[in-house]
mmCIF file of C-alpha atoms and ligand atoms in Angstrom:
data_model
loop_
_atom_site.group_PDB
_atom_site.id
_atom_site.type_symbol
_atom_site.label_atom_id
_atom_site.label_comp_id
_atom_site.label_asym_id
_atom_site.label_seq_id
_atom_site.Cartn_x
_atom_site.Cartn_y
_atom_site.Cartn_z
ATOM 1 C CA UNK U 1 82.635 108.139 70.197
ATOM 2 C CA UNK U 2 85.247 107.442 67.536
ATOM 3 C CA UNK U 3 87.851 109.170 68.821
ATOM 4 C CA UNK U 4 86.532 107.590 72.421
ATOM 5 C CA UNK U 5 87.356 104.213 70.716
ATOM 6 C CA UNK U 6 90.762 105.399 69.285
ATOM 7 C CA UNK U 7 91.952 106.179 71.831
ATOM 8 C CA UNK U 8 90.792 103.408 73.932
ATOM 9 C CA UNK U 9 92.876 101.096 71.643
ATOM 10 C CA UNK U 10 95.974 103.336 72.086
ATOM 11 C CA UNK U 11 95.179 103.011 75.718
ATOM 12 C CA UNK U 12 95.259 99.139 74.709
ATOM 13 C CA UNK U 13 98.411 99.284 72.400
ATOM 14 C CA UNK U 14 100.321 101.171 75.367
ATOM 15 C CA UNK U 15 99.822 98.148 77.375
ATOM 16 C CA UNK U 16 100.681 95.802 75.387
ATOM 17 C CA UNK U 17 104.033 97.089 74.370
ATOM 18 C CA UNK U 18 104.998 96.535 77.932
ATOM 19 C CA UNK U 19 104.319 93.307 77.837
ATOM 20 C CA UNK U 20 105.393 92.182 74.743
ATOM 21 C CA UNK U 21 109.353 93.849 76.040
ATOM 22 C CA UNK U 22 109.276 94.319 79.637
ATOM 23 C CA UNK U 23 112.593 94.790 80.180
ATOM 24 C CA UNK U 24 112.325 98.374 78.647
ATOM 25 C CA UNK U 25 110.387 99.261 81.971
ATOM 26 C CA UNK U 26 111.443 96.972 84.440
ATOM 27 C CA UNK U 27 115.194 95.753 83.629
ATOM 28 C CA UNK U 28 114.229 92.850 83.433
ATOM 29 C CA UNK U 29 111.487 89.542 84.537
ATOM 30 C CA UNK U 30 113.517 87.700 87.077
ATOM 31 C CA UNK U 31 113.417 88.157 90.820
ATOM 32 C CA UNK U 32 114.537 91.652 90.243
ATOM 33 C CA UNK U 33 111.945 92.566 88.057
ATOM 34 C CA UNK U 34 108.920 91.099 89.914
ATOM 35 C CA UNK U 35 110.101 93.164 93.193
ATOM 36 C CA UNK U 36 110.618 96.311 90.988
ATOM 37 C CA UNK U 37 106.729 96.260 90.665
ATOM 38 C CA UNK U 38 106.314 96.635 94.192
ATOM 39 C CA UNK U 39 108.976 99.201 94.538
ATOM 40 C CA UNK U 40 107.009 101.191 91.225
ATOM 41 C CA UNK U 41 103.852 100.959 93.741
ATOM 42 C CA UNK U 42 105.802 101.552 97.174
ATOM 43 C CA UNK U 43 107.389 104.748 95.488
ATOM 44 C CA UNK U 44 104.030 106.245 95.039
ATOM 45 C CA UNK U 45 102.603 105.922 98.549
ATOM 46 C CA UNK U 46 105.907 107.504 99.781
ATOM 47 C CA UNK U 47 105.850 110.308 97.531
ATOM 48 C CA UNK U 48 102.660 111.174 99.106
ATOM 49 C CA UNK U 49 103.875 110.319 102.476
ATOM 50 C CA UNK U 50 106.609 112.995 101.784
ATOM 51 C CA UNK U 51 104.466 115.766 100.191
ATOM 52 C CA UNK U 52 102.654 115.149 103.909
ATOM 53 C CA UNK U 53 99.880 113.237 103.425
ATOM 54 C CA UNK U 54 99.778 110.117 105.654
ATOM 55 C CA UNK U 55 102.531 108.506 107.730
ATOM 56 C CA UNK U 56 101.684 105.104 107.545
ATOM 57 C CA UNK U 57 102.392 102.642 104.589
ATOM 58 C CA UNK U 58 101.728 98.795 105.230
ATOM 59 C CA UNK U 59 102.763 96.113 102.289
ATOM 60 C CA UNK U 60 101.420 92.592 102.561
ATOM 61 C CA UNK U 61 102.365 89.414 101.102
ATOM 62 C CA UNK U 62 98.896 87.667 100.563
ATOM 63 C CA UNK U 63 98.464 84.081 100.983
ATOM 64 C CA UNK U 64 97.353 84.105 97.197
ATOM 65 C CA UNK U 65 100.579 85.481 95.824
ATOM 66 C CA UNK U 66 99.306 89.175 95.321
ATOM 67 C CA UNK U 67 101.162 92.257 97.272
ATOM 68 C CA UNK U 68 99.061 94.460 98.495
ATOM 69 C CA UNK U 69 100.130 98.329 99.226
ATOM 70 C CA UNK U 70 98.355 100.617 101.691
ATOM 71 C CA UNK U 71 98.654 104.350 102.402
ATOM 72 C CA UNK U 72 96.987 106.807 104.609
ATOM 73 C CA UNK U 73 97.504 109.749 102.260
ATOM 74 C CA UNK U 74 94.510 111.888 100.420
ATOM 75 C CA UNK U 75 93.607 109.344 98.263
ATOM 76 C CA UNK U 76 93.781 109.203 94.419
ATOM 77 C CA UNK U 77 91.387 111.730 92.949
ATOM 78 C CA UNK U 78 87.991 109.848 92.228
ATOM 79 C CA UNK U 79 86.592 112.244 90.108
ATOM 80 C CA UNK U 80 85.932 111.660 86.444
ATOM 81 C CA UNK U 81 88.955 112.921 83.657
ATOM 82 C CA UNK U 82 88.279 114.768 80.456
ATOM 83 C CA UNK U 83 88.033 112.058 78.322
ATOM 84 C CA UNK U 84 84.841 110.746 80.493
ATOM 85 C CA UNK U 85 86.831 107.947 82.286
ATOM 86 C CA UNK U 86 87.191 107.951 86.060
ATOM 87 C CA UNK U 87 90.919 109.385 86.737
ATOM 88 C CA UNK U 88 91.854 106.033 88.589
ATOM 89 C CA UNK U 89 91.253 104.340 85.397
ATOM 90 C CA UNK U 90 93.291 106.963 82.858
ATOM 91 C CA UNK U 91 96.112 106.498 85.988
ATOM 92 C CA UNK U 92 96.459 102.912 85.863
ATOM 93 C CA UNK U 93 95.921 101.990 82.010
ATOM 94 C CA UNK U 94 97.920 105.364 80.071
ATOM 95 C CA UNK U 95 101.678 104.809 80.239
ATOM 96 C CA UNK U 96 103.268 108.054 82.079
ATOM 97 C CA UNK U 97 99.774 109.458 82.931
ATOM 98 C CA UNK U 98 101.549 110.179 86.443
ATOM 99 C CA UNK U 99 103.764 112.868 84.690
ATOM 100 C CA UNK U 100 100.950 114.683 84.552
ATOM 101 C CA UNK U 101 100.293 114.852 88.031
ATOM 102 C CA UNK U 102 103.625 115.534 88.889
ATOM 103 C CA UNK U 103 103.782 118.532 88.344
ATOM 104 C CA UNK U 104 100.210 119.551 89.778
ATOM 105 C CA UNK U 105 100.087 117.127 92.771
ATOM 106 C CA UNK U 106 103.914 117.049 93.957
ATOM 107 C CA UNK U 107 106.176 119.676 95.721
ATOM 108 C CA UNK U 108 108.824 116.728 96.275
ATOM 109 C CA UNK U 109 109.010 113.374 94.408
ATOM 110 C CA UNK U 110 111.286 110.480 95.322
ATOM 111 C CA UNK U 111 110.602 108.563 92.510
ATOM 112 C CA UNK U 112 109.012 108.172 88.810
ATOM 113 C CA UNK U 113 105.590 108.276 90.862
ATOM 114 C CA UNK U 114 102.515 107.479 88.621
ATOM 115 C CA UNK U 115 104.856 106.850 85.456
ATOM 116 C CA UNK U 116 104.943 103.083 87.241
ATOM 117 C CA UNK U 117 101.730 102.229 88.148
ATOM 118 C CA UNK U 118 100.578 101.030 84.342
ATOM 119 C CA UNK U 119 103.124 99.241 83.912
ATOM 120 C CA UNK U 120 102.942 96.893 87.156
ATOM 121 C CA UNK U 121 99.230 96.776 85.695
ATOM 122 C CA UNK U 122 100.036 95.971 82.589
ATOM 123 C CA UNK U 123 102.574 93.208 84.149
ATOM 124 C CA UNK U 124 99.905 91.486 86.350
ATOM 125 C CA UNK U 125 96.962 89.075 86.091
ATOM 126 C CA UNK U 126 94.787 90.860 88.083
ATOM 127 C CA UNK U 127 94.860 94.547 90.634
ATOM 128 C CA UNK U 128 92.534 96.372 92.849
ATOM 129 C CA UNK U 129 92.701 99.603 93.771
ATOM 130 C CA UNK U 130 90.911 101.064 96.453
ATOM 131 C CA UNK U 131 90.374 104.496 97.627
ATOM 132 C CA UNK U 132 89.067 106.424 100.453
ATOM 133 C CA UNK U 133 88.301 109.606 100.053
ATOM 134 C CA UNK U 134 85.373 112.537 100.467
ATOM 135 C CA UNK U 135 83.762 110.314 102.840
ATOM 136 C CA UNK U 136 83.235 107.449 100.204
ATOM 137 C CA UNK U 137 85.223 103.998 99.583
ATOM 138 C CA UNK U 138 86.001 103.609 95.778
ATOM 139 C CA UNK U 139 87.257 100.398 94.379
ATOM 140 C CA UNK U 140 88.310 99.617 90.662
ATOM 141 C CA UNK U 141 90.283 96.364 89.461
ATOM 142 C CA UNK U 142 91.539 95.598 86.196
ATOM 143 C CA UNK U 143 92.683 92.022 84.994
ATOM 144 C CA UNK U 144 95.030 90.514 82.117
ATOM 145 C CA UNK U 145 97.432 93.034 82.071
ATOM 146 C CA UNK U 146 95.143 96.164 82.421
ATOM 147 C CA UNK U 147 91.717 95.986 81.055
ATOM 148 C CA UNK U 148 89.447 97.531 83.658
ATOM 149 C CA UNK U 149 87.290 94.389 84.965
ATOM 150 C CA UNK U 150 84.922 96.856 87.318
ATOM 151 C CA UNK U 151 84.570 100.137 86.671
ATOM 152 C CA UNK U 152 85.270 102.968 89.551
ATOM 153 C CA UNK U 153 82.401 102.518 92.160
ATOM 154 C CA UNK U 154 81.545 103.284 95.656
ATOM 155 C CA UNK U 155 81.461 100.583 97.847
ATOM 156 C CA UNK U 156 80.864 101.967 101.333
ATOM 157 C CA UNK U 157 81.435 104.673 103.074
ATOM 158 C CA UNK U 158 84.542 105.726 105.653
ATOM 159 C CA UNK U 159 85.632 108.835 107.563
ATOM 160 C CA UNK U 160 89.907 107.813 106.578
ATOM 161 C CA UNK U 161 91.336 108.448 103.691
ATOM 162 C CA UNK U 162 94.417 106.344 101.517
ATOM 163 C CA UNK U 163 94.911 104.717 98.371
ATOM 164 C CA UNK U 164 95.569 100.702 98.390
ATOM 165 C CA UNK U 165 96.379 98.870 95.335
ATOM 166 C CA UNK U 166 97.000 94.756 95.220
ATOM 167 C CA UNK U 167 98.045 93.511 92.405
ATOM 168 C CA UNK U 168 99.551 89.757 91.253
ATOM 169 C CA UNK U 169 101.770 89.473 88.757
ATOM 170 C CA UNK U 170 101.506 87.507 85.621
ATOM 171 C CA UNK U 171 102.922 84.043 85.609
ATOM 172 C CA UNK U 172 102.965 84.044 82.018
ATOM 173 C CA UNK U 173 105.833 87.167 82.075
ATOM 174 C CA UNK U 174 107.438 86.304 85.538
ATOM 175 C CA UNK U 175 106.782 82.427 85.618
ATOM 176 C CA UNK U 176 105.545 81.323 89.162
ATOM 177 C CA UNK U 177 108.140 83.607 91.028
ATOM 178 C CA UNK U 178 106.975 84.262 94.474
ATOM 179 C CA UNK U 179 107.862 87.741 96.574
ATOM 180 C CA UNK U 180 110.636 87.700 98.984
ATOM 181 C CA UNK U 181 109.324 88.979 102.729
ATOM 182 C CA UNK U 182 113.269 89.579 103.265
ATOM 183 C CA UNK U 183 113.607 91.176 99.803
ATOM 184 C CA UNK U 184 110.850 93.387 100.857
ATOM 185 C CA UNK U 185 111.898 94.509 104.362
ATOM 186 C CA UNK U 186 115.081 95.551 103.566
ATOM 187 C CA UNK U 187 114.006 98.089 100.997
ATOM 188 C CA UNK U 188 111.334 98.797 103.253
ATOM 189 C CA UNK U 189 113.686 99.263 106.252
ATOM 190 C CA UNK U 190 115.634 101.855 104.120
ATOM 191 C CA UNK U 191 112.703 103.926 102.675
ATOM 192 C CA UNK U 192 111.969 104.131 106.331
ATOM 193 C CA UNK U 193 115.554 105.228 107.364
ATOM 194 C CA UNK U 194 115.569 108.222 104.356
ATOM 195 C CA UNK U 195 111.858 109.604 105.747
ATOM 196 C CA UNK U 196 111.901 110.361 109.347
ATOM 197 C CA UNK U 197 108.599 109.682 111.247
ATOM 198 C CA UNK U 198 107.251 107.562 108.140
ATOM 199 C CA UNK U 199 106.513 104.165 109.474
ATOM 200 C CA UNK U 200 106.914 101.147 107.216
ATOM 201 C CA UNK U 201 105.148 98.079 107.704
ATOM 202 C CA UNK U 202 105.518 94.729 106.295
ATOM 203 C CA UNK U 203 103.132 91.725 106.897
ATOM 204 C CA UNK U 204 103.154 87.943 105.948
ATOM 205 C CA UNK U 205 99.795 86.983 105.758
ATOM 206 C CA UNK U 206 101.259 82.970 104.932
ATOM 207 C CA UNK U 207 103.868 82.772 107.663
ATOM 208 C CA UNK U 208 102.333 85.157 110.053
ATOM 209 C CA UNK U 209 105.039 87.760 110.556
ATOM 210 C CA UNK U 210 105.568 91.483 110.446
ATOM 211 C CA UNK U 211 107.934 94.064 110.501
ATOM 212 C CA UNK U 212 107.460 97.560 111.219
ATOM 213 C CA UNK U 213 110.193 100.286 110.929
ATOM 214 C CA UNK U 214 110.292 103.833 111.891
ATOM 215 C CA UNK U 215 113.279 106.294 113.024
ATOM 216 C CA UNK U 216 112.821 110.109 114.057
ATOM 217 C CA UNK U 217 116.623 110.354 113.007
ATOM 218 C CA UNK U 218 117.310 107.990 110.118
ATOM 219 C CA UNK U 219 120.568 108.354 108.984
ATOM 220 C CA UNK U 220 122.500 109.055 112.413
ATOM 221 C CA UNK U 221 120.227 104.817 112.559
ATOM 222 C CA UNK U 222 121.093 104.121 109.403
ATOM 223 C CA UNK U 223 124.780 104.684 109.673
ATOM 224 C CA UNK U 224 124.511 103.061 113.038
ATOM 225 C CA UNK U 225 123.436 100.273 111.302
ATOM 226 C CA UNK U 226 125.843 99.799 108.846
ATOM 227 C CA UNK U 227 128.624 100.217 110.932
ATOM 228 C CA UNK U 228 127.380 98.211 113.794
ATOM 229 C CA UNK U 229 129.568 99.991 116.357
ATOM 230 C CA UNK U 230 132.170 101.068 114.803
ATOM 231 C CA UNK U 231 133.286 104.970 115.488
ATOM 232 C CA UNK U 232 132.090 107.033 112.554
ATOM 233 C CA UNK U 233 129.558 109.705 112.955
ATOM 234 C CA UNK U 234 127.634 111.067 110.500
ATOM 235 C CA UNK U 235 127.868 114.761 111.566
ATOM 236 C CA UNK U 236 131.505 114.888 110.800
ATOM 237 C CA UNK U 237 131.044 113.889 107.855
ATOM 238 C CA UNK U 238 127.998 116.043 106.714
ATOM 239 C CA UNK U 239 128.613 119.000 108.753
ATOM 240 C CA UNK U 240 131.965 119.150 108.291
ATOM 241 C CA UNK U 241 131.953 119.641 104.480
ATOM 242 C CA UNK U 242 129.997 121.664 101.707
ATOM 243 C CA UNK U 243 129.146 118.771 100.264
ATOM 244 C CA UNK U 244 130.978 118.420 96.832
ATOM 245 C CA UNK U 245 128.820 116.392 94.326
ATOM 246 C CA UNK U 246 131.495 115.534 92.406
ATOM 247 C CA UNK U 247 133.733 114.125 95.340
ATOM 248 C CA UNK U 248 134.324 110.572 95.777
ATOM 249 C CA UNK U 249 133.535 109.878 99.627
ATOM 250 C CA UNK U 250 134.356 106.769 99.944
ATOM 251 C CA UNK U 251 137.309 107.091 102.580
ATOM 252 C CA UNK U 252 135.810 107.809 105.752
ATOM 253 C CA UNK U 253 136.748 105.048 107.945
ATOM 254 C CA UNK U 254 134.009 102.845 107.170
ATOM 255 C CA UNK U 255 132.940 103.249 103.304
ATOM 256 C CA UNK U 256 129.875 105.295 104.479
ATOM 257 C CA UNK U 257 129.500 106.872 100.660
ATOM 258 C CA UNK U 258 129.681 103.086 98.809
ATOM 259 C CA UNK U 259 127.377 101.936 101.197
ATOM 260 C CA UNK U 260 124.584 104.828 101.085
ATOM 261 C CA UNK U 261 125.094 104.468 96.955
ATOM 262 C CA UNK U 262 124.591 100.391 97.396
ATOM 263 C CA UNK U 263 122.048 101.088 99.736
ATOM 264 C CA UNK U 264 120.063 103.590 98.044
ATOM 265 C CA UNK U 265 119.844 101.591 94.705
ATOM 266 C CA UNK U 266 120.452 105.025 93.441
ATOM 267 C CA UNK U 267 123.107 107.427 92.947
ATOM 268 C CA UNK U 268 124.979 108.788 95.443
ATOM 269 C CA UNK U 269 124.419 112.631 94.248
ATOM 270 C CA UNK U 270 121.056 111.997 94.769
ATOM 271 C CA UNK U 271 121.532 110.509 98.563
ATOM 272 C CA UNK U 272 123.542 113.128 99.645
ATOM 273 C CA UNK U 273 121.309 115.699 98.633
ATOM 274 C CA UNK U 274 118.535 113.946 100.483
ATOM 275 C CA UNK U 275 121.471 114.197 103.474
ATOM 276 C CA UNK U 276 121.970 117.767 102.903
ATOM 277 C CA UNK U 277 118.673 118.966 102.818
ATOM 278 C CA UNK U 278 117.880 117.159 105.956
ATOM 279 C CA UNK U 279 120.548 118.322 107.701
ATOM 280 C CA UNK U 280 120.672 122.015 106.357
ATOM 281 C CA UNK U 281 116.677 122.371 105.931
HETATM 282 F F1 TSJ F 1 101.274 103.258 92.418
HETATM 283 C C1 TSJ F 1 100.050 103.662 92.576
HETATM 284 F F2 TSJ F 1 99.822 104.612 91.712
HETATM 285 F F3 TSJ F 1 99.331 102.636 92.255
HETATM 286 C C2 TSJ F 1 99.801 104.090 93.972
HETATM 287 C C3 TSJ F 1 99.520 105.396 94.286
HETATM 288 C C4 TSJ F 1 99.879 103.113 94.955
HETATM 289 C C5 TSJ F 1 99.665 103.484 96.271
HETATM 290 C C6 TSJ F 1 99.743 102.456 97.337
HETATM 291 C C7 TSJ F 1 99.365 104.779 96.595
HETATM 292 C C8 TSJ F 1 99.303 105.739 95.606
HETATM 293 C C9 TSJ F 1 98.973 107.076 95.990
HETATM 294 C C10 TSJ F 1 98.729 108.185 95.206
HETATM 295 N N1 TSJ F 1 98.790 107.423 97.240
HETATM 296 N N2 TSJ F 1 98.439 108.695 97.294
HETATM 297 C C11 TSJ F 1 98.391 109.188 96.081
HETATM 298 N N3 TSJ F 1 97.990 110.462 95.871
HETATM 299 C C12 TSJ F 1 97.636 111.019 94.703
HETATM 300 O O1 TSJ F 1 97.755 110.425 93.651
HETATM 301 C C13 TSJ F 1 97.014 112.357 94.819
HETATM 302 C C14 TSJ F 1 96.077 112.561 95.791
HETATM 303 C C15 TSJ F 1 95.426 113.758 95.892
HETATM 304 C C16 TSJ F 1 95.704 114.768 95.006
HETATM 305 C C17 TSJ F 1 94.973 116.040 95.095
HETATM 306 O O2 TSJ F 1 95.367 116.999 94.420
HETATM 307 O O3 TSJ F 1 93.969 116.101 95.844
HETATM 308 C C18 TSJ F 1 96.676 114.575 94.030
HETATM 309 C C19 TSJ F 1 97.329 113.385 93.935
HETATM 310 C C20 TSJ F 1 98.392 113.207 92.882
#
């Protein structure tokens, strides 16, 4: 029971550090930062989507303020950890408790998967997580920056399985910033572009709208896209080369490379590897 207790306060501590400096997990607590939550949650569903477990994964602006993230993947495991807490709980309260399942749960990983999800809890008033799995629909929720408000418990029963998790996100760290529905598309749109055959939908429960992208060939439609007719293909480019990492590609008619890198949020080695292995796979 004592050590139960320590290391419930640790638990406690870890959560608070992220609140007391943000920026040391999210960059920073402007517009940038609040959507960086949803990307921390986004990431997750997709690395499931790409280990091959659901192809589905729907974000929604509430009309309370709250995003809300929904896969159709196997479903966060339900069952109870080591320490006698329900795994969603040590998931969503210990900082980087999704290394751990890295390495067990994940061939592929786009992302810091798991490593995130604390820390949008810690960030936010209040989030729900819901899971289907084994037949049964789990739900746990947390509020004031992650202390568990209901335990894990069944509340019905379904034959589909996924993982949702809504969460909105503390005024007192991000003042009353509200999501952006463009904001969220776009990165939405090119998650969807990277992952062919994953479908992406975003929904506007205030102003009514959706969006909903999916491409069986993503970059020949993403480059498409950025160059809006202009007469640059792809497979020259890829094909063409053994890619050199360490090559600037930035002079290919249209600035293909800059815009992949500027697209991607991420570095360019890392984009045309994604490229290469779907091309050479
Ligand atoms: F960010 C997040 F953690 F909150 C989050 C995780 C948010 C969302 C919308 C989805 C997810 C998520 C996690 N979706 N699917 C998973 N899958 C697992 O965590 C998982 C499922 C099954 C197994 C297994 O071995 O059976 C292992 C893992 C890691």
């Amino acid at each position: 029971m004592a050590e139960y207790n320590e290391k419930s306060i640790k638990i406690l501590e870890g959560l608070e550090a992220v609140r007391k400096r943000p920026g040391m997990y999210i960059g920073s607590t402007d517009k940038r930062g609040l959507h960086h939550l949803v990307w921390e949650i986004v990431d997750n569903a997709i690395d499931e989507a790409i280990n091959g477990y659901g192809k589905k994964i729907t974000v929604t602006l509430t009309k309370v303020g709250s995003v809300r993230v929904s896969d159709e993947g196997r479903g966060v495991p339900i069952g109870k950890h080591s320490s006698g807490k329900s795994t969603p709980e040590v998931i969503y309260t210990v900082l980087h408790a999704g290394g751990k399942f890295e390495t067990d749960g994940y061939k592929v990983s786009g992302g810091l998967h798991g490593v995130g999800s604390s820390v949008v809890n810690a960030l936010s008033k209040w989030m729900k997580v819901t899971i289907c799995r084994e037949g049964k629909i789990c739900e746990i929720s947390f509020k004031n920056g992650g202390h568990v408000d209901k335990e894990l418990k069944q509340i019905g029963t379904t034959k589909q399985t996924g993982t949702t998790v809504e969460f909105f996100p503390d005024e007192e760290i991000f003042g009353n910033a509200r999501f952006s529905y463009t904001t969220i598309c776009e990165r939405m749109q090119e998650s969807a572009f990277l992952i062919n055959g994953l479908t992406m939908e975003v929904i506007d429960e205030e102003d009514d709208k959706h969006n909903t992208y999916c491409y069986d060939n993503g970059l020949v439609s993403f480059v498409e896209y950025v160059n809006e007719g202009k007469d640059v293909s792809l497979k020259d480019y890829v094909v063409d080369e053994h890619i050199d990492y360490s090559n600037k590609v930035s002079n290919l008619g249209y600035n293909i490379g800059n815009t992949i890198e500027k697209f991607m949020n991420g570095g360019i080695k890392k984009t045309l590897r994604i490229i290469s292995a779907l091309f050479y796979e």
